[in-house]
C-alpha positions as a Markdown table, in Angstrom:
| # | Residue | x | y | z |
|---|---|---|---|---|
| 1 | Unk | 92.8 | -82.5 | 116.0 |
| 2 | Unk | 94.8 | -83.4 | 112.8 |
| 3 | Unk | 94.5 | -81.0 | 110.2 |
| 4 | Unk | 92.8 | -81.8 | 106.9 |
| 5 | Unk | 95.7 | -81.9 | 104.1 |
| 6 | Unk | 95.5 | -83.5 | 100.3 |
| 7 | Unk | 98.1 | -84.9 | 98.5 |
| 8 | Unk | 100.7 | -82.4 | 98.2 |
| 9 | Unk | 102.6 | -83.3 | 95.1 |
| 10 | Unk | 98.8 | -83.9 | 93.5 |
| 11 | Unk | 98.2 | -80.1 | 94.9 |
| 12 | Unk | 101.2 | -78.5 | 93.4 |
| 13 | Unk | 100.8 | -79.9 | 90.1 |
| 14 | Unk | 97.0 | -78.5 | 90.6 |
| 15 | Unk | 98.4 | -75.6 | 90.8 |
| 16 | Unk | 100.9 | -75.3 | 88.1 |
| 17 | Unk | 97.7 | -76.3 | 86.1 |
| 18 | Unk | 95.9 | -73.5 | 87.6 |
| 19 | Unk | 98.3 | -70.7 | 86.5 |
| 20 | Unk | 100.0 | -71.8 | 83.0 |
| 21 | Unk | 95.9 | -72.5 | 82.0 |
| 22 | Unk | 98.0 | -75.5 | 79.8 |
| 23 | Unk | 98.8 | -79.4 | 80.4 |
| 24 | Unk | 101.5 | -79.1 | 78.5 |
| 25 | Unk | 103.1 | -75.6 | 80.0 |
| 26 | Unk | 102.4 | -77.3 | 82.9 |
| 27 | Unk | 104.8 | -80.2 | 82.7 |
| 28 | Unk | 107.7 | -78.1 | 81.4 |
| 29 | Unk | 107.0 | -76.0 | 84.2 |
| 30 | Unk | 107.6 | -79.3 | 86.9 |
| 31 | Unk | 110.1 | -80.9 | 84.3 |
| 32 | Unk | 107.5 | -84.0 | 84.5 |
| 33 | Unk | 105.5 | -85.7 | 81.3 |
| 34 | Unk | 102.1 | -84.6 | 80.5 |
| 35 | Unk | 100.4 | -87.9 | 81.5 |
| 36 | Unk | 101.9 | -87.8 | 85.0 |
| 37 | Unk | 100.5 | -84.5 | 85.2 |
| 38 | Unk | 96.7 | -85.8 | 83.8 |
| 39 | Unk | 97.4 | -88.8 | 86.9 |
| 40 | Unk | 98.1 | -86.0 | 89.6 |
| 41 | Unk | 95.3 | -84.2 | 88.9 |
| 42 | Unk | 93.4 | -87.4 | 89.0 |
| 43 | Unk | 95.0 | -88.5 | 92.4 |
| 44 | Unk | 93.6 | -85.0 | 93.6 |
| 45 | Unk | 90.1 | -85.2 | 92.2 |
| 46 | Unk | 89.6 | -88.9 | 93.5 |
| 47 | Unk | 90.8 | -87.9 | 96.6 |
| 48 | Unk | 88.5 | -84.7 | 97.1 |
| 49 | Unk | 85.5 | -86.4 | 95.4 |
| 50 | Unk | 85.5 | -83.4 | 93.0 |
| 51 | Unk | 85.6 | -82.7 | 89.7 |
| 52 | Unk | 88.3 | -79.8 | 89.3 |
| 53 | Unk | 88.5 | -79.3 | 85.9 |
| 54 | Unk | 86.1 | -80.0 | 82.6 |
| 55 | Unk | 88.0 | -81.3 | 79.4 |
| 56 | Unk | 86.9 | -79.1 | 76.3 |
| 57 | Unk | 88.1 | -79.3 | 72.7 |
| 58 | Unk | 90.9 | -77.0 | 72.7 |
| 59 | Unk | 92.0 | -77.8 | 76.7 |
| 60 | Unk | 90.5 | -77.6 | 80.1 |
| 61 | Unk | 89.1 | -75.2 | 82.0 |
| 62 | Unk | 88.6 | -75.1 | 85.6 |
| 63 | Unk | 84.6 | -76.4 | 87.1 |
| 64 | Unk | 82.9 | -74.2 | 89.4 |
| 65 | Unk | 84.5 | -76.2 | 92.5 |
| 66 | Unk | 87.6 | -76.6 | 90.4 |
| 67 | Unk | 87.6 | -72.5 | 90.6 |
| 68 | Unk | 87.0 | -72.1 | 94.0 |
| 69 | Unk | 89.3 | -74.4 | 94.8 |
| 70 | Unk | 92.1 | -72.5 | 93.2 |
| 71 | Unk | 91.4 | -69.4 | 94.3 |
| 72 | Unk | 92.3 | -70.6 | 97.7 |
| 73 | Unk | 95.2 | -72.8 | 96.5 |
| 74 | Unk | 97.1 | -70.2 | 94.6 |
| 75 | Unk | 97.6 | -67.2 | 96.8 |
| 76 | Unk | 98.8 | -69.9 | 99.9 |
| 77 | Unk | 101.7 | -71.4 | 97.6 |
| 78 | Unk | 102.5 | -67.8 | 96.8 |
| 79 | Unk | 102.9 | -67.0 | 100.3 |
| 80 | Unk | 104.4 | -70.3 | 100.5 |
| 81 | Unk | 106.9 | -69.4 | 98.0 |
| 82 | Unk | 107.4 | -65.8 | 99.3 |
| 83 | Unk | 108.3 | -67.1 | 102.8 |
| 84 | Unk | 110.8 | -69.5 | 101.8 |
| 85 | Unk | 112.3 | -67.2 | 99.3 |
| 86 | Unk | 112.6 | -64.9 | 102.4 |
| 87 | Unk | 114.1 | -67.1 | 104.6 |
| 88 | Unk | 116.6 | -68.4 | 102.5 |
| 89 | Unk | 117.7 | -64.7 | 101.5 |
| 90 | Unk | 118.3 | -63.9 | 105.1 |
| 91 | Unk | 121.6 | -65.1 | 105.0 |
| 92 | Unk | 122.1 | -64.6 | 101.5 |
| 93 | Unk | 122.8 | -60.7 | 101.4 |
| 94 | Unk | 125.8 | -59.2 | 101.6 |
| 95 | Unk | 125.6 | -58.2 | 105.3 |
| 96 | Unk | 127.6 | -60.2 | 107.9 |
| 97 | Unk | 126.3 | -59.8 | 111.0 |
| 98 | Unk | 128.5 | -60.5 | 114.2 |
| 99 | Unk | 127.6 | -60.9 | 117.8 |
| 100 | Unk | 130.8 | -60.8 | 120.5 |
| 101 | Unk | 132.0 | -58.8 | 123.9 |
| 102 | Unk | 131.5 | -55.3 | 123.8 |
| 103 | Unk | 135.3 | -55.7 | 125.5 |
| 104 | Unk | 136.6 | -58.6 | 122.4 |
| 105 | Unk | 135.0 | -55.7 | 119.8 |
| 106 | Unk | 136.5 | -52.9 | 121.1 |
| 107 | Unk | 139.9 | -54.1 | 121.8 |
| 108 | Unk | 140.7 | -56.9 | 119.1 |
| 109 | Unk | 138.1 | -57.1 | 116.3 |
| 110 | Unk | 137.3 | -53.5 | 115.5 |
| 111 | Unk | 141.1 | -52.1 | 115.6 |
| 112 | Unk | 141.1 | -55.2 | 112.4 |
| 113 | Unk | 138.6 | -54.8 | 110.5 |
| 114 | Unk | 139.7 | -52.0 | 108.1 |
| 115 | Unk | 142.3 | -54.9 | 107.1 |
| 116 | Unk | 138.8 | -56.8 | 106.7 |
| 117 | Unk | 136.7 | -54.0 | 105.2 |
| 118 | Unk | 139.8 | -53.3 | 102.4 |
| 119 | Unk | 140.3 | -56.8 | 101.2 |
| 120 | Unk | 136.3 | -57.0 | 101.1 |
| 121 | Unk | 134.6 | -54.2 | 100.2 |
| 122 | Unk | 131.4 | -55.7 | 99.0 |
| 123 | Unk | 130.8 | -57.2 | 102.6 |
| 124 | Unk | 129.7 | -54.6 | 105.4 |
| 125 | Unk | 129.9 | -55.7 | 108.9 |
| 126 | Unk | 126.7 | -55.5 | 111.6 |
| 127 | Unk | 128.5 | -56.2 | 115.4 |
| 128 | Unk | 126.1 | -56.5 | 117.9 |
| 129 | Unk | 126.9 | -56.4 | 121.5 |
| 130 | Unk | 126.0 | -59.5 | 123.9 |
| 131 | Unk | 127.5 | -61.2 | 127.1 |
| 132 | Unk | 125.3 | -64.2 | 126.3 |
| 133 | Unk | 126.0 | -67.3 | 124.7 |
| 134 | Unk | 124.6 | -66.7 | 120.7 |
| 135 | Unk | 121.5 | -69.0 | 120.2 |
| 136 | Unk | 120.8 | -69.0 | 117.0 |
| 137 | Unk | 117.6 | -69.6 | 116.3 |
| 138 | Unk | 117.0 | -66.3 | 118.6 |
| 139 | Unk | 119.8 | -64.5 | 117.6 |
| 140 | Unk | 119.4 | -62.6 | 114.3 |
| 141 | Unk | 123.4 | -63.2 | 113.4 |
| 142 | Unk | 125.9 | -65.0 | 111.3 |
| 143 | Unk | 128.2 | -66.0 | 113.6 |
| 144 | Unk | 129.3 | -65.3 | 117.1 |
| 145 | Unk | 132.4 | -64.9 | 119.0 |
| 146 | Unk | 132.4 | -66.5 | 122.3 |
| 147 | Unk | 134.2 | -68.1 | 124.9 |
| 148 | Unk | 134.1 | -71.0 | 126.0 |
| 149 | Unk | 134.9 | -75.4 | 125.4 |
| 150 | Unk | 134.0 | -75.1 | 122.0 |
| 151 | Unk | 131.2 | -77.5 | 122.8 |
| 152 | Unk | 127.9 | -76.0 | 122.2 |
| 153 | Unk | 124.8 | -78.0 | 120.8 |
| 154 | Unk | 124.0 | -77.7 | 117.2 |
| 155 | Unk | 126.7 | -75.2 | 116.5 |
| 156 | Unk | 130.6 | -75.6 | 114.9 |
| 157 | Unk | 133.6 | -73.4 | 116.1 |
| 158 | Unk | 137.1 | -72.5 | 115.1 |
| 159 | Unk | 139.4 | -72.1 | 117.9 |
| 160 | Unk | 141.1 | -68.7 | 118.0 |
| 161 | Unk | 142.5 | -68.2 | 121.2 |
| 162 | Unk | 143.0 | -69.3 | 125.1 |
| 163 | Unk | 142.1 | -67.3 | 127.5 |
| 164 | Unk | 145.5 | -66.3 | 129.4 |
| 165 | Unk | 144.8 | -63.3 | 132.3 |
| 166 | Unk | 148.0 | -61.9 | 134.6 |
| 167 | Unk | 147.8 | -58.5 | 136.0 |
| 168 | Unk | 148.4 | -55.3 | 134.0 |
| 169 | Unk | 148.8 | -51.3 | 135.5 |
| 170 | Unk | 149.4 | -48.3 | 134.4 |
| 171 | Unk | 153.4 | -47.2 | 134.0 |
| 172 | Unk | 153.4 | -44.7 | 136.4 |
| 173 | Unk | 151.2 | -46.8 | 139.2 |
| 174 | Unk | 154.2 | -49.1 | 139.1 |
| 175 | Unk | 156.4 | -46.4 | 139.9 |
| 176 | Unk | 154.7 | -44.8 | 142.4 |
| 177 | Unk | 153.7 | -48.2 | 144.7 |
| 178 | Unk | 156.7 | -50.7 | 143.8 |
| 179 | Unk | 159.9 | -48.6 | 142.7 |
| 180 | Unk | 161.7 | -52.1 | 142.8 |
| 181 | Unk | 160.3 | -54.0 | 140.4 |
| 182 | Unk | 161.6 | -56.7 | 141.5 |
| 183 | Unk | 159.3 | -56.9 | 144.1 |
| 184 | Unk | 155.7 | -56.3 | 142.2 |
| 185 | Unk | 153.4 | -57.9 | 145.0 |
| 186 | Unk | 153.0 | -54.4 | 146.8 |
| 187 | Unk | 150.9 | -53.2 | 144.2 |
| 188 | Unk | 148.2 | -55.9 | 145.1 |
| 189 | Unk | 147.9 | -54.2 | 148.3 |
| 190 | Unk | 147.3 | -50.9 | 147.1 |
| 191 | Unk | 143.6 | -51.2 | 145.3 |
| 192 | Unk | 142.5 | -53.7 | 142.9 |
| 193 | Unk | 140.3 | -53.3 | 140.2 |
| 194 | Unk | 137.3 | -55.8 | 139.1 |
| 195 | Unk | 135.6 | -55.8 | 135.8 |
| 196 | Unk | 131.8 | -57.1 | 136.6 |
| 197 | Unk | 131.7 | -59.9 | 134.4 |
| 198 | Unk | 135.7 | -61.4 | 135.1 |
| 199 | Unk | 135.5 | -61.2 | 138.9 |
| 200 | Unk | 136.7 | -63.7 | 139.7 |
| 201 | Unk | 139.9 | -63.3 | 137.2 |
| 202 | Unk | 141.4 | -61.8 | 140.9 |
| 203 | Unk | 140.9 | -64.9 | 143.1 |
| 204 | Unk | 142.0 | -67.4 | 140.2 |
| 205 | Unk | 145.1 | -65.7 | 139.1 |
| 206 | Unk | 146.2 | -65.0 | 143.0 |
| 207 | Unk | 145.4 | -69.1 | 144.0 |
| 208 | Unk | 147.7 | -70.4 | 140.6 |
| 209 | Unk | 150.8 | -67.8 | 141.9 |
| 210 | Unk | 150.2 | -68.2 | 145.6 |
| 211 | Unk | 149.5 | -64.8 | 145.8 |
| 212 | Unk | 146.0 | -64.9 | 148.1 |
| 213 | Unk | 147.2 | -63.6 | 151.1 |
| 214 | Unk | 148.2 | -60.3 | 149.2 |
| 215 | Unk | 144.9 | -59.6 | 147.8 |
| 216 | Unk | 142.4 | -60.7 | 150.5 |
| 217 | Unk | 142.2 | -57.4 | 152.4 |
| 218 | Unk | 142.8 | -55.2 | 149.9 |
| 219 | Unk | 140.3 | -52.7 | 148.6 |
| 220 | Unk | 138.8 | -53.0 | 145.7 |
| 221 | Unk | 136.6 | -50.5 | 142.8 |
| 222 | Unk | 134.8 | -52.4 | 140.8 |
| 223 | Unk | 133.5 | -51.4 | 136.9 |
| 224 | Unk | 130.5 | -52.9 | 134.4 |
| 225 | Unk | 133.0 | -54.2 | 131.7 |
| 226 | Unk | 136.5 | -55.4 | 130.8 |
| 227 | Unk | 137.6 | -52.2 | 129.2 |
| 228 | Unk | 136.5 | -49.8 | 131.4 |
| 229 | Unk | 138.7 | -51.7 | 134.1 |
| 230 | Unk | 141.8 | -51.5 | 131.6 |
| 231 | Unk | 141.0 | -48.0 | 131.1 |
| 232 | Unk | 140.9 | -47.1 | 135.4 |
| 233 | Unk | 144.5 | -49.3 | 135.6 |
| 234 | Unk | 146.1 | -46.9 | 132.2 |
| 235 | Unk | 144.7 | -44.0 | 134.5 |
| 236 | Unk | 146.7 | -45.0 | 137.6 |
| 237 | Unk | 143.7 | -45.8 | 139.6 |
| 238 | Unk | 145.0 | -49.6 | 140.4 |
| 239 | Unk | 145.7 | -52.6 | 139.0 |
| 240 | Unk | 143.8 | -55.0 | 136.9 |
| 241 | Unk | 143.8 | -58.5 | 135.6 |
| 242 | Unk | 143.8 | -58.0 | 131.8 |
| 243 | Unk | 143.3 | -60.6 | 129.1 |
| 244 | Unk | 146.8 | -61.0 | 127.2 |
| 245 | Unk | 145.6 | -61.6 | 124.1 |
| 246 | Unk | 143.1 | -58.2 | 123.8 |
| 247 | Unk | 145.9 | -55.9 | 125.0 |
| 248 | Unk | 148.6 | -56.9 | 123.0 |
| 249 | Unk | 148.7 | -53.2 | 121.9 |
| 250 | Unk | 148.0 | -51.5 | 125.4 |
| 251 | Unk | 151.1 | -53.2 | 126.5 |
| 252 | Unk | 153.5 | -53.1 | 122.9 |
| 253 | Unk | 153.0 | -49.2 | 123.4 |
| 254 | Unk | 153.3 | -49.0 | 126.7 |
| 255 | Unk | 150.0 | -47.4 | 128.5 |
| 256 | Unk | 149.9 | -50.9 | 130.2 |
| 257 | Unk | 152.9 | -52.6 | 131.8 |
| 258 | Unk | 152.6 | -56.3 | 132.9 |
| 259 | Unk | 154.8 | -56.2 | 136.4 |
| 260 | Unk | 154.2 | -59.7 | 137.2 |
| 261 | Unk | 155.0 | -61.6 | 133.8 |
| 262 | Unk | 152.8 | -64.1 | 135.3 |
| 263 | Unk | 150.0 | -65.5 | 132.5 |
| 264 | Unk | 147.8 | -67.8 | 133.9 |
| 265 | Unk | 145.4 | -69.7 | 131.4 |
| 266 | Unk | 141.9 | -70.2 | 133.0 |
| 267 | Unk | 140.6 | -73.3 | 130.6 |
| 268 | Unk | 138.5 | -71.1 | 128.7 |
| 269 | Unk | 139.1 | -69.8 | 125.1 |
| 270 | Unk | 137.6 | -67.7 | 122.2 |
| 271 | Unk | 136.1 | -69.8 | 119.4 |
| 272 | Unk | 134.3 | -68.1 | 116.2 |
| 273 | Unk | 130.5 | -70.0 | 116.4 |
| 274 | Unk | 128.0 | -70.7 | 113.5 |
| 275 | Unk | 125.3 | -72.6 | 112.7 |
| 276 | Unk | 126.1 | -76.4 | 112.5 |
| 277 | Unk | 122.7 | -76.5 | 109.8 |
| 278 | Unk | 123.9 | -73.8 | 107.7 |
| 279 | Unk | 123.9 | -73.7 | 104.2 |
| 280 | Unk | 127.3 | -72.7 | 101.9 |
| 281 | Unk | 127.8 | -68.8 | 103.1 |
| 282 | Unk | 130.5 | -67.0 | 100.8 |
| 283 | Unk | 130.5 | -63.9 | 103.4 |
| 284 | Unk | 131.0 | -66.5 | 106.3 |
| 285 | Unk | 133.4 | -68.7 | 104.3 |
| 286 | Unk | 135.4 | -65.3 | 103.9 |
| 287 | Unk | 135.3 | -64.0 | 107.5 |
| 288 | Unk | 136.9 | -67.1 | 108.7 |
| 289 | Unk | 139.4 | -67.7 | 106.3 |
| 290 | Unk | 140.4 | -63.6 | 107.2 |
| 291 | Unk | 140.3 | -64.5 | 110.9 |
| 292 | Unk | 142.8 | -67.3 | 110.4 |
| 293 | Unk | 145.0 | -64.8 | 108.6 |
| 294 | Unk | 144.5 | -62.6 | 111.5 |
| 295 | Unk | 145.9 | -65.3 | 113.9 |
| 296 | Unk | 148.6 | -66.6 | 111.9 |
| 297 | Unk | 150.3 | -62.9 | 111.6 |
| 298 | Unk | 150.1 | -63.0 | 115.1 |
| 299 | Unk | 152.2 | -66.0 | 115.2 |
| 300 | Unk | 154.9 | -64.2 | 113.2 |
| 301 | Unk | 157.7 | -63.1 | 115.2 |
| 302 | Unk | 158.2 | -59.4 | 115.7 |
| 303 | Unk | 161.2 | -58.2 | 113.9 |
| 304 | Unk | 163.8 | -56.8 | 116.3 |
C-alpha cells in the first residue's frame, strides 16, 4: 500500500511558514515572492481539506489543525535535514580512507606515504585491509586499490600498474642450490613456496617459460599472504614467485635476487577505484594526482 504523501514543495514552504512565524521571512528564506508562498500554502490546505492557518491583523497564526500539523512536520524536515547534512559530510572531512592488499600496503603504499603525509599534512590516511573487490555502497572508503580489468560496474579507475610475477630467492638460497647461475632451474626442485591467495602464480609462470616439468613434483610450504612468502624466500627457506613491481626494493638492496630474469605478465593489473557517482573530493582529487607522481618517478631512469 502506497503511502499517503502531500505536495512536497506546498509542505516545505508550510514549513518555512511554520518556523519564521512571517510570510514575508518566509519568502526570503526560499528566495520565492510572497504570493507564491500565500498559493503554496493554499495548494496544501485544498489538498488536506484543512484550514492550516487563520489570517489576523498583524499576520497569521497557526489553527488548531494547522498546529498539530506542524508539530509533526517540523521535527521530520529537521531529521530530514540532519540526515542529508550527514551524508553529504561523510566524504567531506579531511580523512581519506583507503582499502587495498594487506601485501600492496605493506610493500608499496605505506613505505610512500610519508612523501604523501609531508606534502599534505591536513589529510590523514585510514588503510583498511581487504582481499575483496571494494563495493562501495558496503564499504565505508574513499577509494580502493585493486586488481583487476579496470572494468567494474558503477565505479572509475586509474591504471597504475600490470601485474608482472617471475620468481625471486633469497641470495644465499641461490648459492647454496644452483652455484652456476647459469643454470637457475635446480632451485625449482628444491622447495617452492605459495602465498594462499597467488597459487596459482607457480603453475602460470612455469606453463609461459616451459618450466612445468621442473616444478610438478617438487615440494612445496605454503603461507596465508604475499609477504609472508617473500619473507620465507629472504630467509632461505625456498623460492617464491614475487610481484615485480611491490619488491622493487627487496631486490634494489639485495635481500631478494631474481635468478631467472624471467617476468611474466598475468593480464591483471592494479587500478586506484572510486565511486563513478561521487561528488568533487579535494582529498581524492589530491591522492590521485600524488599517485601519478608516484608512478612517473618510477619511470625515471636510475642514475648510474
Amino acid at each position: 500500500m502506497s503511502k499517503k504523501l502531500p505536495p512536497l514543495n506546498p509542505l516545505k514552504v508550510f514549513d518555512a511558514v511554520v518556523r519564521t512565524q512571517n510570510l514575508t521571512k518566509a519568502a526570503q528564506e526560499l528566495r520565492i515572492s510572497q504570493s507564491a508562498v500565500s498559493k503554496q500554502l493554499n495548494v496544501l490546505q485544498t489538498y488536506l481539506g484543512v484550514e492550516l492557518f487563520r489570517r489576523e491583523r498583524h499576520g497569521i497564526s497557526l489553527t488548531h489543525a494547522g498546529q498539530r500539523y506542524a508539530e509533526a512536520v517540523t521535527p521530520a524536515f529537521e531529521r530530514l535535514s540532519q540526515a542529508t547534512e550527514d551524508l553529504m559530510r561523510a566524504g567531506s572531512d579531511n580523512t581519506l580512507r583507503i582499502q587495498t592488499y594487506t601485501t600492496f600496503a605493506a610493500k608499496w603504499l605505506i613505505p610512500r606515504l610519508s612523501d604523501f603525509n609531508s606534502r599534505h599534512p591536513e589529510i590523514t590516511v585510514k588503510i583498511t585491509n581487504s582481499v575483496a573487490n571494494v563495493d562501495f555502497d558496503r564499504d565505508d572508503v574513499d577509494l580502493a586499490i585493486q586488481m583487476g580489468n579496470g572494468a567494474w560496474a558503477r565505479q572509475d579507475s586509474d591504471f597504475l600498474f600490470e601485474d608482472i610475477i617471475e620468481p625471486v630467492c633469497g641470495p644465499e638460497f641461490l648459492r647454496q642450490h644452483a652455484p652456476d647461475a647459469r643454470y637457475p632451474q635446480a632451485l625449482l626442485r628444491v622447495r617452492l613456496l605459495v602465498s594462499h591467495f597467488r597459487r596459482h602464480d607457480w603453475s602460470t609462470w612455469a606453463r609461459l617459460c616451459r618450466y612445468g616439468d621442473e616444478i610438478a613434483q617438487t615440494e612445496q610450504m605454503r603461507f596465508s599472504s604475499s609477504i609472508l612468502t617473500w619473507q620465507a624466500a629472504a630467509d632461505n627457506l625456498g623460492i617464491a614467485i614475487g610481484q615485480t613491481a611491490l619488491l622493487g626494493d627487496d631486490l634494489k638492496k639485495h635481500k631478494l635476487v631474481a635468478p631467472f630474469n624471467l617476468p611474466v605478465k598475468t593480464g591483471l593489473s592494479y587500478y586506484l577505484v572510486r565511486p563513478q557517482l561521487q561528488r568533487h573530493s579535494r582529498k581524492v582529487e589530491i591522492f590521485r594526482s600524488w599517485i601519478a607522481g608516484q608512478l612517473e618517478l618510477l619511470q625515471e631512469p636510475t642514475p648510474s
